[in-house]
Amino acid sequence: MSDVDPSPDGPPWEEDAPDGDVVERDPDTDDMFGAPEPAGMREAEAAATPVAATAPPPADVGPAAHADDGSAYTVLARKYRPHAFEDLIGQEAMVRTLTNAFATGRIAHAFMLTGVRGVGKTTTARLLARALNNETDVIDRPSLALTAHGRHDAAIMAGQHMDVVEMDAASHTGIDGIRDIIESVRYAPVEARYKVYVLDEVHMLSNQAFNALLKTLEEPPPHAKFIFATTEIRKVPVTILSRCQRFDLRRVEPEILVEHLARIADREGMKIEQDALALIARAAEGSVRDGLSLLDQALVQGERGETVKTEIVRDMLGLADRSQTIALFESIMAGRTPEALELFRTLYGYGADPVQVTNDLLEHCHAASVAKMLGPQATRLPNDQAQKLTALGAVISAGTLARVWQMLLKALDEVRRAPNPADAVEMAIVRLAYAADLPGPEEALKALRDGEPMPGGGAAPRGPSGGGGGGGASAQLAARPVAAPSLPDPQSFEQVVALIGEKREVGLQMDVQRFVRPVAFKPGAITYESLDGAPMD
C-alpha cells in the first residue's frame, strides 16, 4: 500500500506550489519548461489580435512612400507589361493576323513565337492563352477583345490557372516533362474553354523530347492548344515548325521605342531629355524590356524632381558623345593620325568605353555609305549628324568605305580580346588613318599603266621636314618630271612589286607579296591568283 495520497484534483504538476517557491514565469516564455516562445507563434497571435474600433485608419501610401520603400517597388518592365494586344508595340503584323484568325474562327492548334530578347514573346503567349479562354458576360467564344476583365484573366496572367500550363523548357529539357504533357492532354479542361500549354525557350528541349511531342502536336485533341516561344528558332526541328503557325516578333524601331519610353516616364512623373531617351533606345537594340530596364536605371540617376540629363545617361551607358565620335571618324578618314589619337584619348578620359567607340565608328561608316547611296534621310540620324556623314561620304569612294568597314570589324574583335582595349583602339586608328586613302586595285593598276603617282600617298601623316633643301626620297619622287621616256616599264612581276614599294605604298606591297601568285606576265597585263586570306579589296 502506497504512502503517497492520490491527488483527486489533478496531476501532481498542477498542485499549488509552496508560498516560498512561487516563481513568476518569464513573459517571453510560454511553456512549462521555460523555453522561449517561437517568434512565428508570437507574430501569429499578434496578427490574430483584434484591432480596436477606435484605431486610426492606415495612412495613405503615396508614390513617395513607395519610392522610399524598396520592397514595395515594381520594376518598370513588370509594372507596364501589356495586358491587351493593343498594348503591344511594334508587332502590328502579328496582331492583325491574329485578329483576322480569331474573327473568322480559323485558329491554329499550335503557335510558334520567335524573336530577340525583350520583344514580348512570353507576354504574347499569355495574352493568347487569355484570348483563347476569353469569357465574360457578353463574350462566349475566343476573342482578342481583352479590355474587359474575364473570368480567367487574373489567374492566367498570374500563372495560377489549372488549365493553362506554363513550362520553362530551359529547366525541363528532358522527355519527362513532355511525357507529363502527353498524359494530361487527353483530359478535358476543368473550367476553361481550352487547355493551353505554354513552353518558353522551347529550343532547349532535347531531340528525344521533340520527337515525343511530334505525334501529339500533329493530331492534338480539340480542347488543347500549344504556344511555343524561342529566341533561337534555328535550333527548333523543322518537323516541329511545320506543325505550328509561326510569328516572328520584330525588333521595335528606335523612334517607336522613344515614344513608348517617354509615355512611361511621364506616367511615372519623371522628366528626362529626349536625347537621353534616344540613347537608351539605341542601347536597347530593339528590345522593349532592355529599354525599360535602362530607363529604370536612368530615372534614379538624377535628383528627385529634376530632369535627367543626356550627359548622365551617356555616362551611365559608357557612351561617347556622338558629335565627338563623328569628328574622330572624320579625322581618321582624312589621315590626320595625331588629331585622331588625341580625340580618342579625350573621349577615353571622359569614361567612354573603347568597345563602344569602335562600335560608333562602325555605325558612322555604315551611315556614310548609306547616305552616299540613298541620301541623308536613310540614316535615321538627327539632321546635323546626318549632314556631316553625308558630306563625308560624298568625298570618299564606296570602295574605301567598304575597306574601312572590314578593317573596323577586325579592329572590334581585336579590342574585345586585347588585354588593354584602349591600346588596341589606338593601333586601329593608326592603321585606319594610313589605309583610308589607299588606292583600290583599279586605281593602282591605272596608275601603274599610266606612270602616274599612286593616288592616296599624300593622305598618310607626314613627319616634320628637316631644314635644308633635301626632301628625301619623297621630294625627289615629286620633283621627278613625268615624261614619256621616264615612264615605268616593268619587265617582270618582281619589278612591279618593287615599283609599288618605290611609290611608298607599303601596305599594298605587303599584300601583293603575301597574297598574290603570278600566273603570267607581259607588259601591260598581269594574270595572277589570289591566295587564301587575301583582302577582299
Coordinates of C-alpha atoms in Angstrom, one line a residue:
M1 CA 0.0 0.0 0.0
S2 CA 1.5 3.3 -1.1
D3 CA 2.2 6.1 1.4
V4 CA 1.5 8.8 -1.2
D5 CA -2.0 10.0 -1.2
P6 CA -3.6 10.3 -4.6
S7 CA -4.5 13.8 -5.8
P8 CA -8.1 13.9 -6.8
D9 CA -7.8 17.4 -8.2
G10 CA -5.4 16.6 -11.0
P11 CA -1.8 15.5 -11.8
P12 CA 1.0 16.4 -9.3
W13 CA 2.4 19.1 -11.6
E14 CA -0.8 21.1 -11.2
E15 CA -0.6 21.3 -7.4
D16 CA -0.1 24.7 -5.9
A17 CA 3.5 25.4 -5.2
P18 CA 4.5 26.4 -1.7
D19 CA 4.4 30.1 -0.9
G20 CA 8.2 30.3 -0.8
D21 CA 8.7 28.5 -4.1
V22 CA 6.5 30.6 -6.3
V23 CA 8.4 31.7 -9.4
E24 CA 6.9 34.1 -11.9
R25 CA 7.1 32.9 -15.5
D26 CA 9.1 35.0 -17.9
P27 CA 6.7 36.8 -20.1
D28 CA 8.9 36.0 -23.1
T29 CA 8.4 32.2 -22.5
D30 CA 5.3 30.2 -23.0
D31 CA 5.9 26.6 -22.0
M32 CA 6.2 24.9 -18.6
F33 CA 9.9 24.3 -19.0
G34 CA 10.8 28.0 -19.6
A35 CA 11.6 27.6 -23.3
P36 CA 11.3 30.8 -25.4
E37 CA 8.2 31.1 -27.3
P38 CA 8.8 30.7 -31.1
A39 CA 8.8 34.0 -32.9
G40 CA 6.4 32.7 -35.5
M41 CA 3.8 32.0 -32.8
R42 CA 4.1 35.4 -31.3
E43 CA 3.6 37.0 -34.8
A44 CA 0.6 34.8 -35.5
E45 CA -1.0 35.7 -32.1
A46 CA -0.3 39.4 -32.8
A47 CA -1.9 39.1 -36.2
A48 CA -5.0 37.4 -34.7
T49 CA -5.4 40.1 -32.0
P50 CA -8.5 42.2 -33.0
V51 CA -7.8 45.9 -33.6
A52 CA -9.8 48.3 -31.5
A53 CA -12.6 50.0 -33.4
T54 CA -11.1 53.4 -32.4
A55 CA -7.8 52.7 -34.1
P56 CA -6.9 55.2 -36.7
P57 CA -7.2 54.1 -40.4
P58 CA -3.9 53.2 -42.1
A59 CA -2.1 56.1 -43.7
D60 CA -2.4 56.5 -47.4
V61 CA 0.7 55.3 -49.1
G62 CA 1.6 57.6 -51.9
P63 CA 4.2 57.4 -54.6
A64 CA 6.9 59.0 -52.4
A65 CA 6.4 56.3 -49.7
H66 CA 6.6 53.6 -52.3
A67 CA 9.8 55.2 -53.7
D68 CA 11.4 55.1 -50.2
D69 CA 10.3 51.5 -49.5
G70 CA 12.4 49.2 -51.8
S71 CA 10.2 46.2 -51.0
A72 CA 7.1 48.0 -52.5
Y73 CA 8.7 49.0 -55.8
T74 CA 7.9 47.1 -59.0
V75 CA 10.4 47.5 -61.9
L76 CA 9.0 49.2 -65.0
A77 CA 9.4 46.1 -67.2
R78 CA 6.9 44.3 -64.9
K79 CA 4.7 47.3 -64.0
Y80 CA 4.0 48.2 -67.6
R81 CA 3.7 44.7 -69.1
P82 CA 1.0 44.7 -71.8
H83 CA -2.4 43.5 -70.6
A84 CA -4.0 43.6 -74.1
F85 CA -2.9 43.1 -77.7
E86 CA -3.4 46.9 -78.2
D87 CA -0.6 47.5 -75.7
L88 CA 1.9 45.6 -77.8
I89 CA 4.2 48.0 -79.7
G90 CA 5.9 47.3 -82.9
Q91 CA 4.1 44.0 -83.6
E92 CA 1.2 45.2 -85.8
A93 CA 1.6 42.5 -88.4
M94 CA 1.2 39.7 -85.8
V95 CA -1.8 41.4 -84.1
R96 CA -3.5 41.9 -87.5
T97 CA -3.1 38.2 -88.4
L98 CA -4.4 37.0 -85.1
T99 CA -7.3 39.4 -85.2
N100 CA -8.4 38.1 -88.6
A101 CA -7.9 34.4 -87.5
F102 CA -10.0 34.8 -84.3
A103 CA -12.7 36.8 -86.2
T104 CA -13.1 34.0 -88.8
G105 CA -12.6 31.1 -86.4
R106 CA -9.5 29.9 -88.2
I107 CA -7.4 29.4 -85.1
A108 CA -4.4 27.2 -85.3
H109 CA -3.8 24.5 -82.7
A110 CA -0.1 25.5 -82.2
F111 CA 1.7 28.8 -82.3
M112 CA 5.5 29.5 -82.5
L113 CA 6.6 32.9 -81.3
T114 CA 10.2 33.8 -82.1
G115 CA 12.3 37.0 -81.8
V116 CA 15.1 38.5 -79.9
R117 CA 15.0 39.1 -76.1
G118 CA 12.5 41.5 -74.7
V119 CA 10.2 42.0 -77.7
G120 CA 7.2 40.3 -76.0
K121 CA 7.2 36.6 -76.7
T122 CA 6.2 35.4 -73.2
T123 CA 3.7 38.3 -72.8
T124 CA 2.1 37.5 -76.2
A125 CA 1.9 33.8 -75.2
R126 CA -0.1 34.7 -72.0
L127 CA -2.3 37.1 -74.0
L128 CA -3.0 34.3 -76.5
A129 CA -3.9 32.0 -73.6
R130 CA -6.3 34.7 -72.3
A131 CA -7.8 35.2 -75.7
L132 CA -8.4 31.5 -76.3
N133 CA -10.2 31.3 -72.9
N134 CA -11.8 34.8 -73.0
E135 CA -15.1 34.6 -71.2
T136 CA -17.2 37.4 -69.9
D137 CA -20.9 38.1 -69.6
V138 CA -21.1 39.1 -73.3
I139 CA -18.2 37.0 -74.8
D140 CA -18.6 33.3 -75.1
R141 CA -16.0 32.5 -77.8
P142 CA -12.3 33.1 -78.4
S143 CA -11.7 36.8 -78.7
L144 CA -8.8 39.3 -78.7
A145 CA -11.0 41.9 -77.0
L146 CA -9.2 41.7 -73.7
T147 CA -10.1 45.1 -72.4
A148 CA -12.9 43.6 -70.2
H149 CA -11.8 41.6 -67.2
G150 CA -12.7 38.0 -68.0
R151 CA -13.3 35.2 -65.6
H152 CA -10.0 33.5 -66.1
D153 CA -7.8 36.6 -66.8
A154 CA -6.3 37.1 -63.4
A155 CA -5.4 33.5 -62.8
I156 CA -3.8 33.2 -66.3
M157 CA -1.7 36.3 -66.1
A158 CA -0.6 35.2 -62.6
G159 CA 0.3 31.8 -63.9
Q160 CA -2.0 30.0 -61.5
H161 CA -4.8 28.7 -63.8
M162 CA -5.1 24.9 -63.7
D163 CA -6.0 24.7 -67.4
V164 CA -3.1 26.9 -68.6
V165 CA 0.2 25.1 -68.0
E166 CA 3.4 27.1 -68.3
M167 CA 6.7 25.2 -68.6
D168 CA 10.2 26.6 -68.9
A169 CA 11.9 24.3 -71.4
A170 CA 15.3 25.5 -70.3
S171 CA 14.8 23.8 -66.9
H172 CA 12.8 20.8 -68.3
T173 CA 14.9 19.8 -71.2
G174 CA 14.3 16.0 -71.0
I175 CA 11.5 13.8 -72.0
D176 CA 9.9 13.6 -68.5
G177 CA 8.2 17.0 -68.8
I178 CA 6.9 16.2 -72.3
R179 CA 5.6 12.8 -71.1
D180 CA 3.6 14.6 -68.4
I181 CA 2.0 16.8 -71.1
I182 CA 1.2 13.9 -73.3
E183 CA -0.5 12.1 -70.5
S184 CA -2.5 15.1 -69.3
V185 CA -3.5 16.5 -72.7
R186 CA -6.1 13.8 -73.3
Y187 CA -8.3 15.1 -70.4
A188 CA -10.8 17.9 -70.9
P189 CA -10.2 21.3 -69.3
V190 CA -11.5 21.7 -65.8
E191 CA -13.1 25.1 -66.1
A192 CA -11.7 27.0 -69.1
R193 CA -12.6 26.5 -72.8
Y194 CA -9.2 25.2 -73.8
K195 CA -6.2 23.5 -72.2
V196 CA -3.3 25.7 -73.2
Y197 CA 0.3 24.6 -72.9
V198 CA 2.9 27.4 -73.0
L199 CA 6.5 26.2 -73.5
D200 CA 9.1 29.0 -73.1
E201 CA 12.6 28.7 -74.6
V202 CA 11.4 25.6 -76.5
H203 CA 14.7 25.3 -78.4
M204 CA 16.3 23.9 -75.2
L205 CA 14.3 20.7 -75.4
S206 CA 16.3 17.6 -76.2
N207 CA 15.8 15.7 -79.5
Q208 CA 14.0 12.9 -77.6
A209 CA 11.6 15.4 -76.1
F210 CA 10.9 16.9 -79.5
N211 CA 10.3 13.5 -81.0
A212 CA 7.9 12.5 -78.2
L213 CA 5.9 15.7 -78.8
L214 CA 5.5 15.2 -82.6
K215 CA 2.5 12.9 -82.7
T216 CA 0.5 14.9 -80.1
L217 CA 1.4 18.2 -81.9
E218 CA 0.3 16.8 -85.2
E219 CA -3.1 15.5 -84.0
P220 CA -3.9 17.2 -80.7
P221 CA -7.3 16.9 -79.0
P222 CA -9.8 19.6 -80.0
H223 CA -9.6 21.1 -76.5
A224 CA -5.8 21.5 -76.5
K225 CA -3.7 24.4 -77.8
F226 CA 0.1 24.8 -77.8
I227 CA 2.1 28.0 -77.6
F228 CA 5.9 27.9 -78.0
A229 CA 8.4 30.8 -77.6
T230 CA 12.0 30.8 -78.5
T231 CA 14.9 33.2 -79.2
E232 CA 16.8 30.6 -81.4
I233 CA 14.4 29.4 -84.0
R234 CA 17.2 27.7 -85.9
K235 CA 17.5 25.1 -83.1
V236 CA 13.9 24.0 -83.4
P237 CA 13.4 21.0 -85.7
V238 CA 11.7 21.6 -89.0
T239 CA 9.2 18.8 -88.1
I240 CA 8.0 21.0 -85.2
L241 CA 8.0 24.2 -87.1
S242 CA 5.8 22.7 -89.9
R243 CA 3.1 21.9 -87.3
C244 CA 2.9 25.4 -85.9
Q245 CA 1.7 28.8 -87.1
R246 CA 4.9 30.9 -86.8
F247 CA 5.1 34.6 -85.8
D248 CA 8.4 36.5 -86.0
L249 CA 8.3 39.3 -83.4
R250 CA 10.2 42.2 -84.8
R251 CA 12.7 44.5 -83.1
V252 CA 11.0 47.7 -82.1
E253 CA 12.1 50.7 -84.1
P254 CA 14.1 53.3 -82.1
E255 CA 11.5 56.1 -82.9
I256 CA 8.6 53.9 -81.6
L257 CA 10.6 52.9 -78.5
V258 CA 11.5 56.5 -77.7
E259 CA 7.8 57.4 -77.7
H260 CA 7.0 54.5 -75.5
L261 CA 9.7 55.3 -73.0
A262 CA 8.6 59.0 -73.0
R263 CA 5.0 57.9 -72.1
I264 CA 6.1 55.7 -69.3
A265 CA 8.4 58.4 -67.9
D266 CA 5.5 60.8 -68.0
R267 CA 3.2 58.4 -66.2
E268 CA 5.9 57.9 -63.5
G269 CA 6.0 61.7 -63.0
M270 CA 9.7 61.9 -64.1
K271 CA 11.3 64.2 -66.6
I272 CA 14.1 63.1 -69.0
E273 CA 15.6 64.7 -72.0
Q274 CA 14.6 63.5 -75.5
D275 CA 18.2 62.9 -76.5
A276 CA 18.7 60.8 -73.3
L277 CA 15.7 58.6 -74.4
A278 CA 17.3 58.3 -77.8
L279 CA 20.5 57.0 -76.2
I280 CA 18.5 54.4 -74.2
A281 CA 16.6 53.3 -77.3
R282 CA 19.8 52.9 -79.3
A283 CA 21.4 50.9 -76.4
A284 CA 18.3 48.7 -76.1
E285 CA 18.7 47.5 -79.7
G286 CA 15.0 47.0 -80.3
S287 CA 14.3 45.2 -77.0
V288 CA 11.4 46.8 -75.0
R289 CA 12.4 45.1 -71.8
D290 CA 16.0 46.2 -72.1
G291 CA 14.8 49.8 -72.8
L292 CA 12.6 49.8 -69.7
S293 CA 15.4 48.4 -67.6
L294 CA 17.7 51.1 -68.8
L295 CA 15.0 53.7 -68.2
D296 CA 14.6 52.4 -64.7
Q297 CA 18.3 52.8 -64.1
A298 CA 18.3 56.3 -65.7
L299 CA 15.4 57.7 -63.6
V300 CA 17.3 57.1 -60.4
Q301 CA 20.4 58.8 -61.7
G302 CA 19.0 62.3 -61.3
E303 CA 17.8 64.2 -58.3
R304 CA 14.2 63.9 -57.4
G305 CA 12.1 66.4 -59.3
E306 CA 14.8 67.4 -61.7
T307 CA 15.2 66.5 -65.4
V308 CA 17.5 63.6 -66.2
K309 CA 20.2 65.0 -68.5
T310 CA 21.6 63.4 -71.6
E311 CA 25.1 63.5 -70.1
I312 CA 24.0 61.5 -67.1
V313 CA 22.6 58.7 -69.4
R314 CA 25.7 58.8 -71.6
D315 CA 27.9 58.3 -68.6
M316 CA 25.7 55.6 -67.3
L317 CA 25.9 53.7 -70.6
G318 CA 29.6 54.4 -71.1
L319 CA 28.9 56.1 -74.4
A320 CA 30.9 58.8 -76.1
D321 CA 29.3 62.0 -77.5
R322 CA 28.2 61.2 -81.0
S323 CA 29.4 64.5 -82.3
Q324 CA 32.9 63.7 -80.9
T325 CA 33.0 60.2 -82.4
I326 CA 31.9 61.7 -85.8
A327 CA 34.8 64.2 -85.5
L328 CA 37.1 61.2 -84.7
F329 CA 35.8 59.4 -87.8
E330 CA 36.4 62.5 -89.9
S331 CA 40.0 62.8 -88.7
I332 CA 40.7 59.1 -89.4
M333 CA 39.3 59.3 -92.9
A334 CA 41.4 62.4 -93.6
G335 CA 44.5 60.7 -92.4
R336 CA 45.1 63.1 -89.5
T337 CA 46.5 60.5 -87.1
P338 CA 47.8 62.8 -84.3
E339 CA 44.5 64.6 -84.2
A340 CA 42.5 61.3 -84.2
L341 CA 44.6 59.9 -81.3
E342 CA 44.1 63.0 -79.2
L343 CA 40.4 62.9 -79.8
F344 CA 40.2 59.3 -78.7
R345 CA 42.3 59.9 -75.6
T346 CA 40.0 62.7 -74.7
L347 CA 36.9 60.5 -75.1
Y348 CA 38.6 57.7 -73.1
G349 CA 39.5 60.2 -70.3
Y350 CA 35.8 61.1 -70.1
G351 CA 34.9 57.5 -69.5
A352 CA 34.0 56.3 -73.0
D353 CA 34.2 52.5 -73.4
P354 CA 36.7 51.6 -76.2
V355 CA 34.4 48.8 -77.5
Q356 CA 31.6 51.3 -77.7
V357 CA 33.8 53.8 -79.5
T358 CA 34.7 51.2 -82.1
N359 CA 31.0 50.4 -82.5
D360 CA 30.3 54.0 -83.0
L361 CA 32.9 54.2 -85.8
L362 CA 31.3 51.2 -87.4
E363 CA 27.9 52.9 -87.3
H364 CA 29.4 56.1 -88.8
C365 CA 31.0 54.1 -91.6
H366 CA 27.7 52.4 -92.3
A367 CA 25.7 55.7 -92.2
A368 CA 28.2 57.4 -94.5
S369 CA 27.8 54.6 -97.0
V370 CA 24.0 54.6 -96.8
A371 CA 23.9 58.3 -97.2
K372 CA 26.1 58.1 -100.2
M373 CA 23.7 55.7 -101.9
L374 CA 20.3 56.7 -100.6
G375 CA 20.6 60.2 -99.2
P376 CA 20.8 61.5 -95.6
Q377 CA 17.2 60.6 -94.8
A378 CA 18.1 56.9 -94.9
T379 CA 20.5 57.2 -92.0
R380 CA 17.7 57.7 -89.4
L381 CA 20.1 60.1 -87.5
P382 CA 19.5 63.7 -86.3
N383 CA 19.8 66.2 -89.1
D384 CA 23.1 67.6 -88.0
Q385 CA 24.8 64.2 -87.7
A386 CA 23.2 63.0 -91.0
Q387 CA 24.5 66.1 -92.9
K388 CA 28.1 65.6 -91.5
L389 CA 28.2 61.9 -92.5
T390 CA 26.6 62.7 -95.9
A391 CA 29.2 65.3 -96.7
L392 CA 31.9 62.8 -95.6
G393 CA 30.5 60.0 -97.8
A394 CA 30.4 62.4 -100.8
V395 CA 34.2 62.8 -100.9
I396 CA 35.1 59.2 -100.1
S397 CA 34.7 56.3 -102.6
A398 CA 32.4 53.4 -101.9
G399 CA 35.4 51.1 -102.2
T400 CA 37.2 53.0 -99.5
L401 CA 34.2 52.9 -97.2
A402 CA 33.9 49.2 -97.7
R403 CA 37.5 48.7 -96.9
V404 CA 37.3 50.7 -93.7
W405 CA 34.2 48.8 -92.7
Q406 CA 36.1 45.5 -93.0
M407 CA 39.1 46.9 -91.0
L408 CA 36.8 48.2 -88.3
L409 CA 35.2 44.8 -87.9
K410 CA 38.6 43.3 -87.4
A411 CA 39.5 46.1 -85.0
L412 CA 36.4 45.5 -83.0
D413 CA 37.4 41.8 -82.5
E414 CA 40.9 42.9 -81.5
V415 CA 39.6 45.5 -79.0
R416 CA 37.4 42.9 -77.3
R417 CA 40.2 40.4 -77.0
A418 CA 43.0 42.8 -76.1
P419 CA 44.4 43.0 -72.6
N420 CA 44.3 46.8 -72.9
P421 CA 41.3 47.8 -75.1
A422 CA 42.4 51.4 -75.3
D423 CA 45.8 50.5 -76.8
A424 CA 44.0 48.3 -79.4
V425 CA 41.8 51.2 -80.4
E426 CA 44.8 53.5 -80.9
M427 CA 46.6 50.9 -83.0
A428 CA 43.4 50.5 -85.1
I429 CA 43.3 54.3 -85.6
V430 CA 46.9 54.4 -86.8
R431 CA 46.1 51.5 -89.2
L432 CA 42.9 53.1 -90.4
A433 CA 44.3 56.6 -90.9
Y434 CA 47.0 55.2 -93.1
A435 CA 44.8 52.8 -95.1
A436 CA 41.7 55.1 -95.5
D437 CA 43.2 56.8 -98.6
L438 CA 45.0 53.8 -100.1
P439 CA 44.0 53.3 -103.7
G440 CA 41.8 50.4 -104.8
P441 CA 43.0 47.8 -107.2
E442 CA 41.7 49.5 -110.2
E443 CA 43.3 52.8 -109.3
A444 CA 46.6 51.1 -108.5
L445 CA 46.6 49.3 -111.9
K446 CA 45.7 52.5 -113.7
A447 CA 48.5 54.4 -112.0
L448 CA 51.0 51.8 -112.9
R449 CA 49.8 51.7 -116.5
D450 CA 49.8 55.5 -116.9
G451 CA 53.0 56.0 -115.0
E452 CA 51.3 58.5 -112.6
P453 CA 52.0 58.8 -108.9
M454 CA 49.9 56.4 -106.9
P455 CA 46.8 58.1 -105.6
G456 CA 46.4 58.3 -101.8
G457 CA 50.1 58.6 -101.0
G458 CA 49.6 62.0 -99.5
A459 CA 46.8 61.1 -97.1
A460 CA 49.1 59.4 -94.6
P461 CA 50.5 61.8 -92.0
R462 CA 54.0 63.2 -92.7
G463 CA 56.7 63.8 -90.1
P464 CA 58.2 67.3 -89.7
S465 CA 60.5 68.2 -92.5
G466 CA 64.1 68.9 -91.6
G467 CA 65.9 72.1 -92.5
G468 CA 67.7 72.5 -95.8
G469 CA 66.7 71.7 -99.3
G470 CA 66.9 67.9 -99.1
G471 CA 63.4 66.5 -99.0
G472 CA 64.3 62.8 -99.1
A473 CA 63.0 60.2 -101.4
S474 CA 59.5 61.7 -101.4
A475 CA 60.8 65.1 -102.5
Q476 CA 62.9 63.5 -105.3
L477 CA 59.9 61.5 -106.5
A478 CA 57.7 64.5 -106.5
A479 CA 60.3 66.6 -108.4
R480 CA 60.9 63.9 -111.0
P481 CA 59.4 65.1 -114.3
V482 CA 56.7 62.9 -115.7
A483 CA 57.8 62.4 -119.3
A484 CA 57.3 59.7 -121.8
P485 CA 60.9 58.4 -121.6
S486 CA 60.8 58.1 -117.8
L487 CA 57.5 56.2 -117.6
P488 CA 57.9 53.0 -115.6
D489 CA 58.2 49.9 -117.8
P490 CA 58.4 46.9 -115.5
Q491 CA 59.5 43.7 -117.3
S492 CA 58.7 41.2 -114.6
F493 CA 56.3 40.8 -111.7
E494 CA 59.1 41.4 -109.2
Q495 CA 59.7 44.8 -110.8
V496 CA 56.0 45.6 -110.3
V497 CA 56.3 44.8 -106.6
A498 CA 59.5 46.9 -106.4
L499 CA 57.7 49.8 -108.2
I500 CA 54.9 49.7 -105.6
G501 CA 57.5 50.0 -102.9
E502 CA 59.1 53.0 -104.6
K503 CA 55.7 54.7 -104.5
R504 CA 55.7 54.2 -100.7
E505 CA 52.5 52.0 -100.8
V506 CA 53.9 49.7 -98.1
G507 CA 50.6 48.1 -97.2
L508 CA 49.8 47.3 -100.9
Q509 CA 53.3 46.0 -101.4
M510 CA 53.0 43.6 -98.4
D511 CA 49.6 42.4 -99.6
V512 CA 50.9 41.7 -103.1
Q513 CA 53.9 39.8 -101.7
R514 CA 51.8 37.7 -99.3
F515 CA 48.6 37.0 -101.2
V516 CA 49.3 37.3 -104.9
R517 CA 50.8 34.4 -107.0
P518 CA 51.6 35.5 -110.6
V519 CA 50.4 33.2 -113.3
A520 CA 51.5 35.1 -116.4
F521 CA 53.1 38.4 -117.1
K522 CA 53.6 40.6 -120.1
P523 CA 53.9 44.4 -120.3
G524 CA 50.6 45.9 -119.6
A525 CA 48.9 42.7 -118.4
I526 CA 49.3 40.6 -115.3
T527 CA 47.5 37.3 -114.7
Y528 CA 47.6 36.3 -111.1
E529 CA 45.9 34.1 -108.5
S530 CA 44.7 35.3 -105.1
L531 CA 45.8 33.1 -102.2
D532 CA 43.7 32.2 -99.1
G533 CA 43.4 35.1 -96.7
A534 CA 43.8 37.8 -99.3
P535 CA 41.9 41.0 -98.5
M536 CA 38.6 41.4 -100.3
D537 CA 39.7 44.6 -102.0

